Amino acid sequence: MTLADSGPGEASGIVDRYRAAHLVELANRPTAADSDELIDSAGAVRSDWQDLAATVDLLGTQGLQARGAQIRRLLEDDGVTYGAPADADQPAAPWQLDPLPLIIGSREWAELSPGLIQRAELLDRLQADLYGSRDLLHRGLIPPELILGHDGFLRPCDGLRLPGPNQLLMASTDLVRSADGWCALGDRTQAPSGAGYAMQNRRLVSRVMPGLYRDTLLERLRSFFHTLRAALQEVAPSTAEAPRVVILTPGAASETSFDQAFLSTLLGFPLVEGQDLTVREGRVWLRSLGRPEPVDVVLRRVDGWFCDPLQLRADSRLGVPGLLQAARLGNVSIVNPPGAGVLENPGLVPYLPALCEALLDEPLRLPTVATWWCGDRASLSHVLSNLSTLVIRPIARGVGRANRFGEQLSRAELAELKDRIEAEPHAWCAQEALEMSTTPVVTGTGLEPRRMVLRSFAVAAAGSFQLMPGGLGRVAGQVGSLDVSSQAGALAKDVWVIGRSAVEMGRSAVEIGSAPSSIDGGRARSLDDVALVPVASGLSSRVAEDMFWLGRYAERAEDAVRLLRVAVDLVGDHSLRPGSVGASSLTVMLRAVTAVTTTYPGFLGAGSETRFAAPQAELVRLTVDPTAPGTLAHAVRHALLSAHAVRELLSNDTWLVIGSLDRELLELGWSTDPELGLRRTLSRVLEGLLAFSGLAVESMVRDAGWYVMDAGRRIERSLQVVALLAATLTEHRPAAVDDLVMESVLISAESVITHRRRNPGRPRPIDLLALLLFDRDNPRAVLHQLDQLGDDLQRLPEAADQSINPLTRLRGVQAWLREVDLQELVRVDDPVSGLAAGPGASLVSQGGSRPRLRAALDRLALELTGLAESIAGTHFARVIPPSPMPGVPTVGLR
């Protein structure tokens, strides 16, 4: 069903058309009765959806499409991504979100919540039993091969326990609504993902639907994250007075890296990779910027098998050697415990009712989709006889283990699947193909019904569990598709649970605000109390290195764009006047562009004559080519990648600025006439880079991460200035040419106004060097950078290894610069008559040079490079991950 386009004047027909199409669908498919979230079986808009339906009618198709476009733009601006990037040098694809929320009424949520809480409690008890007494196996309530033969059951984790009553701190359940009501599809206990996406969905939908959001009484999501934060601190070992929690991530290449980074931001806990942690004397330590910091709780987003290469997968690059032993000694708590992945086994579903009676002494409240485990002979016979109507699922996920929809398979595919099931029946189960409900989605042609899945989230609190109101909604990527998964192109939905009024909740707003929260149970510490405890930086060496390179690449991009703008302006002014003074200065500056950016051969070496003849093409390449080191696009792309690696430390405003830079360059690269838009693009990119610099100065907290980033910026700016001076001032030219060259250098270094005010006469090399090398009051001068770098280094935590001290080396460079004789630097040696060869060289050189300046600049570049290396050696030392075994995958991403 697709609705035809309608303009504002036809807006009132949108919901009516959706209703009419739904009634036709009901007539054709009686089993789809009452299967739409917006329209009931009688064709009426459901009561809780009335306001949304009115908004849809008001906006019309064009208005809804505009909201969809705004959502896509906001997702790009905020850098919200999903999926592993196809290329390590490119970010992942944007997250997909529909602007219309999925609405659940307060009464309906109140009826659904007890079943979800009970299910989380059941999984929690099941986790404790399977890695404890295994009484359920001994009593025969679960077939042993269903557990012991499952990839998620980790024998080395036997006996591991978390402090407190709960062994499973987080649980998720995927739900669908059928004609009979809500039904559970499966559970996520390994490392449940999506809570961060759910919060981001709420933030974006509230921005594109502000009136509807403001006027709707909704259950808010923030309390869930407060509860999660407190719950993580509660399970810290009893010896931890101020628990330190980290979130263990597979890294920026993870499919859900945004979700992990945003969760880190919401909780305020550092995001770390396996190489950031080490185990010493039975304790886990963070390799922080400075001395190692103890870690008490690890919230893992790495699959269980990959957590510890010593006791689990030896080829894992994602884990921490010795982590399980530290947990076994009670020195660290791992959440959820490694081995919790066995609870995701869909083959357990047929046994859940009996397990609920055994563990909770009550019937299972939330129905589960009819499931048959093929390890049971009767169930196997049923599955093989009905393959074409069932959904076939492996009991463990992995490569080549995707769900198969029987109705979509050919006879040959069904026969092959039957053979696979008969070969290892215990590894397969089958589920009934439910008639899942649909919900409206905004498309390019109007509204379409898409099948919907809801993922709920529960967190342990006060001996039970607290739910996130609603959760993460997902809808199929195509009309009629049964596969509702992000891998299959599903769109996300913000889930609105209609709130209850204070009267309905039986307490006043004052009581709501003052009542003790569920997070205060047990070994309670309020969030305010925890915040008062002084904590260390929590900044790992890896994150510090990424911040350092973020500063360097941002500065490299800013300097490159300034130099390119100068070159573009000179091309426009002088390229058509060969042999003139302006053309000669243009030649010098184009050669400087190649030398400073190191994008050889460029305007130096082989083929330079062709590039001089049409310099715009080369300047466009230096702007938009992200694959060539030294180009503007390369610097911007790597700044973006560095930002992705530390996005939990960056504000939304900062991300908005960084994310827009790459898009500007892409648009220029896609242009049919990029040379025409080059000047405009360079100006737009410079505006973005200046905004990022301003945010860094005015908005970022001066913590260790900021000082590391600023140190990177200072070193890069110094190197860029030195390279520019070496490319332009070490050769002696006629005064007229040198005047234009030096003015171009000053413009590129953003110092031309200062120079003119201080030196009203013609520019002289000695004045320019004084301003750009030795003027401590000039923010672009090298000596100013070194002074600021010294302040940055002094503010960093003291490193455990003092054998390499960057400050000592820095002071040596400063002392050397103070003794440099400017008069000697600018003296020209061995001038000879004659003209230099090469295109446009008639006025480029008089044959003289400044060898002392060249030598000084070469030494300064080496010293600056050495400073960067000493900072890296002191603060960024990384552990080389173990090499993988041939043919064995190295990641376990969800």
Short mmCIF file of C-alpha atoms in Angstrom, two decimals, residues 388-565:
data_model
loop_
_atom_site.label_atom_id
_atom_site.label_comp_id
_atom_site.label_asym_id
_atom_site.label_seq_id
_atom_site.Cartn_x
_atom_site.Cartn_y
_atom_site.Cartn_z
CA SER A 388 7.97 -24.11 4.11
CA THR A 389 5.78 -22.33 6.68
CA LEU A 390 8.23 -21.83 9.57
CA VAL A 391 11.07 -19.48 10.39
CA ILE A 392 14.21 -21.58 10.83
CA ARG A 393 16.76 -20.25 13.32
CA PRO A 394 20.17 -21.49 14.45
CA ILE A 395 20.39 -21.67 18.22
CA ALA A 396 23.68 -19.72 18.12
CA ARG A 397 24.54 -16.73 15.97
CA GLY A 398 27.59 -16.56 13.74
CA VAL A 399 28.85 -16.58 10.19
CA GLY A 400 26.43 -18.47 7.91
CA ARG A 401 23.82 -18.74 10.67
CA ALA A 402 21.17 -16.30 9.52
CA ASN A 403 17.47 -16.87 10.02
CA ARG A 404 15.71 -18.52 7.06
CA PHE A 405 12.09 -17.83 6.18
CA GLY A 406 10.62 -21.04 4.81
CA GLU A 407 8.01 -19.38 2.62
CA GLN A 408 10.78 -17.48 0.77
CA LEU A 409 12.89 -20.55 -0.05
CA SER A 410 12.88 -22.53 -3.26
CA ARG A 411 12.52 -26.33 -3.30
CA ALA A 412 16.26 -26.74 -3.69
CA GLU A 413 16.94 -24.38 -0.79
CA LEU A 414 14.42 -26.17 1.39
CA ALA A 415 16.07 -29.51 0.58
CA GLU A 416 19.50 -28.15 1.44
CA LEU A 417 18.21 -26.68 4.70
CA LYS A 418 16.57 -29.98 5.59
CA ASP A 419 19.88 -31.79 5.11
CA ARG A 420 21.66 -29.29 7.35
CA ILE A 421 19.07 -29.69 10.10
CA GLU A 422 19.19 -33.49 9.93
CA ALA A 423 23.01 -33.38 10.11
CA GLU A 424 23.03 -31.49 13.44
CA PRO A 425 19.47 -31.18 14.77
CA HIS A 426 20.50 -29.83 18.19
CA ALA A 427 21.88 -26.67 16.46
CA TRP A 428 18.51 -25.63 15.00
CA CYS A 429 15.07 -24.55 16.08
CA ALA A 430 11.99 -23.29 14.25
CA GLN A 431 9.39 -20.69 15.09
CA GLU A 432 5.90 -19.97 13.91
CA ALA A 433 5.70 -17.21 11.29
CA LEU A 434 3.58 -14.68 13.12
CA GLU A 435 1.30 -12.12 11.52
CA MET A 436 3.24 -9.15 12.91
CA SER A 437 1.55 -5.79 13.31
CA THR A 438 2.38 -2.90 11.02
CA THR A 439 2.94 0.77 11.74
CA PRO A 440 2.98 3.77 9.37
CA VAL A 441 6.33 4.89 7.94
CA VAL A 442 7.04 8.07 6.00
CA THR A 443 8.34 7.34 2.49
CA GLY A 444 8.96 9.31 -0.66
CA THR A 445 5.37 8.73 -1.78
CA GLY A 446 3.48 9.07 1.49
CA LEU A 447 2.76 6.56 4.27
CA GLU A 448 3.41 2.83 4.08
CA PRO A 449 2.69 0.07 6.61
CA ARG A 450 5.81 -1.79 7.72
CA ARG A 451 6.10 -4.73 10.10
CA MET A 452 7.38 -3.71 13.49
CA VAL A 453 9.57 -5.14 16.29
CA LEU A 454 10.02 -3.53 19.71
CA ARG A 455 13.17 -4.09 21.77
CA SER A 456 12.66 -3.51 25.49
CA PHE A 457 15.44 -2.83 28.01
CA ALA A 458 15.58 -3.82 31.66
CA VAL A 459 18.20 -3.01 34.31
CA ALA A 460 18.60 -4.59 37.74
CA ALA A 461 17.29 -2.37 40.54
CA ALA A 462 16.54 -3.13 44.19
CA GLY A 463 16.58 -6.91 43.68
CA SER A 464 14.27 -6.77 40.66
CA PHE A 465 14.37 -4.90 37.35
CA GLN A 466 13.38 -1.49 36.07
CA LEU A 467 12.28 -1.00 32.46
CA MET A 468 13.06 1.72 29.99
CA PRO A 469 9.64 3.14 29.07
CA GLY A 470 9.12 1.80 25.55
CA GLY A 471 12.51 0.96 24.11
CA LEU A 472 13.83 0.80 20.56
CA GLY A 473 11.36 0.37 17.74
CA ARG A 474 12.40 -1.05 14.37
CA VAL A 475 10.38 -1.42 11.18
CA ALA A 476 11.10 -3.46 8.08
CA GLY A 477 12.98 -1.82 5.25
CA GLN A 478 10.39 -2.88 2.66
CA VAL A 479 6.63 -3.26 2.52
CA GLY A 480 5.68 -6.87 3.20
CA SER A 481 9.13 -7.90 4.46
CA LEU A 482 9.21 -10.29 7.41
CA ASP A 483 12.86 -9.52 8.17
CA VAL A 484 12.96 -6.65 10.65
CA SER A 485 16.68 -6.26 11.31
CA SER A 486 19.19 -3.49 10.91
CA GLN A 487 21.24 -5.72 8.61
CA ALA A 488 18.22 -5.94 6.30
CA GLY A 489 17.78 -2.16 6.15
CA ALA A 490 15.30 -1.70 8.98
CA LEU A 491 14.42 1.83 10.09
CA ALA A 492 14.31 2.85 13.73
CA LYS A 493 11.30 4.26 15.55
CA ASP A 494 11.17 6.41 18.64
CA VAL A 495 8.79 4.71 21.09
CA TRP A 496 6.45 6.96 23.04
CA VAL A 497 4.82 5.50 26.13
CA ILE A 498 1.95 7.78 27.04
CA GLY A 499 2.55 8.87 30.63
CA ARG A 500 0.16 8.63 33.50
CA SER A 501 -0.89 11.74 35.33
CA ALA A 502 0.14 12.29 38.92
CA VAL A 503 -3.38 11.35 40.05
CA GLU A 504 -3.27 8.09 38.09
CA MET A 505 0.08 7.28 39.66
CA GLY A 506 -1.39 7.85 43.10
CA ARG A 507 1.06 10.54 44.19
CA SER A 508 1.57 14.22 43.65
CA ALA A 509 4.27 15.82 41.58
CA VAL A 510 6.01 16.81 44.82
CA GLU A 511 6.01 13.19 45.94
CA ILE A 512 7.37 12.12 42.56
CA GLY A 513 10.25 14.53 42.88
CA SER A 514 11.09 13.65 46.49
CA ALA A 515 10.38 9.96 46.60
CA PRO A 516 13.37 7.64 46.95
CA SER A 517 14.40 6.26 43.59
CA SER A 518 14.62 2.55 42.92
CA ILE A 519 18.32 3.05 42.39
CA ASP A 520 18.89 3.69 46.08
CA GLY A 521 18.45 0.13 47.28
CA GLY A 522 21.12 -2.15 48.68
CA ARG A 523 24.59 -0.67 49.21
CA ALA A 524 23.08 2.66 48.22
CA ARG A 525 25.08 5.66 47.11
CA SER A 526 23.12 8.45 45.44
CA LEU A 527 24.43 9.86 42.20
CA ASP A 528 25.09 13.17 43.93
CA ASP A 529 27.23 11.46 46.56
CA VAL A 530 29.20 9.60 43.92
CA ALA A 531 29.82 12.78 41.96
CA LEU A 532 31.52 14.35 44.99
CA VAL A 533 34.20 11.66 45.12
CA PRO A 534 37.39 12.86 43.39
CA VAL A 535 38.26 10.63 40.44
CA ALA A 536 41.27 10.35 38.19
CA SER A 537 41.25 11.34 34.55
CA GLY A 538 39.87 8.05 33.24
CA LEU A 539 41.54 8.88 29.94
CA SER A 540 43.24 5.90 28.37
CA SER A 541 46.48 6.24 26.43
CA ARG A 542 44.61 5.22 23.26
CA VAL A 543 41.98 7.92 23.69
CA ALA A 544 44.68 10.45 24.50
CA GLU A 545 46.46 9.57 21.27
CA ASP A 546 43.23 9.95 19.29
CA MET A 547 42.66 13.36 20.88
CA PHE A 548 46.24 14.33 20.02
CA TRP A 549 45.69 13.41 16.38
CA LEU A 550 42.30 15.10 16.32
CA GLY A 551 44.11 18.30 17.23
CA ARG A 552 46.82 17.70 14.65
CA TYR A 553 44.49 16.83 11.78
CA ALA A 554 42.15 19.73 12.56
CA GLU A 555 45.09 22.14 12.52
CA ARG A 556 46.54 20.52 9.40
CA ALA A 557 43.20 20.97 7.65
CA GLU A 558 42.94 24.61 8.75
CA ASP A 559 46.45 25.44 7.54
CA ALA A 560 45.88 23.58 4.27
CA VAL A 561 42.65 25.41 3.54
CA ARG A 562 44.28 28.80 4.20
CA LEU A 563 47.17 28.00 1.87
CA LEU A 564 44.83 26.68 -0.82
CA ARG A 565 42.69 29.81 -0.63
#
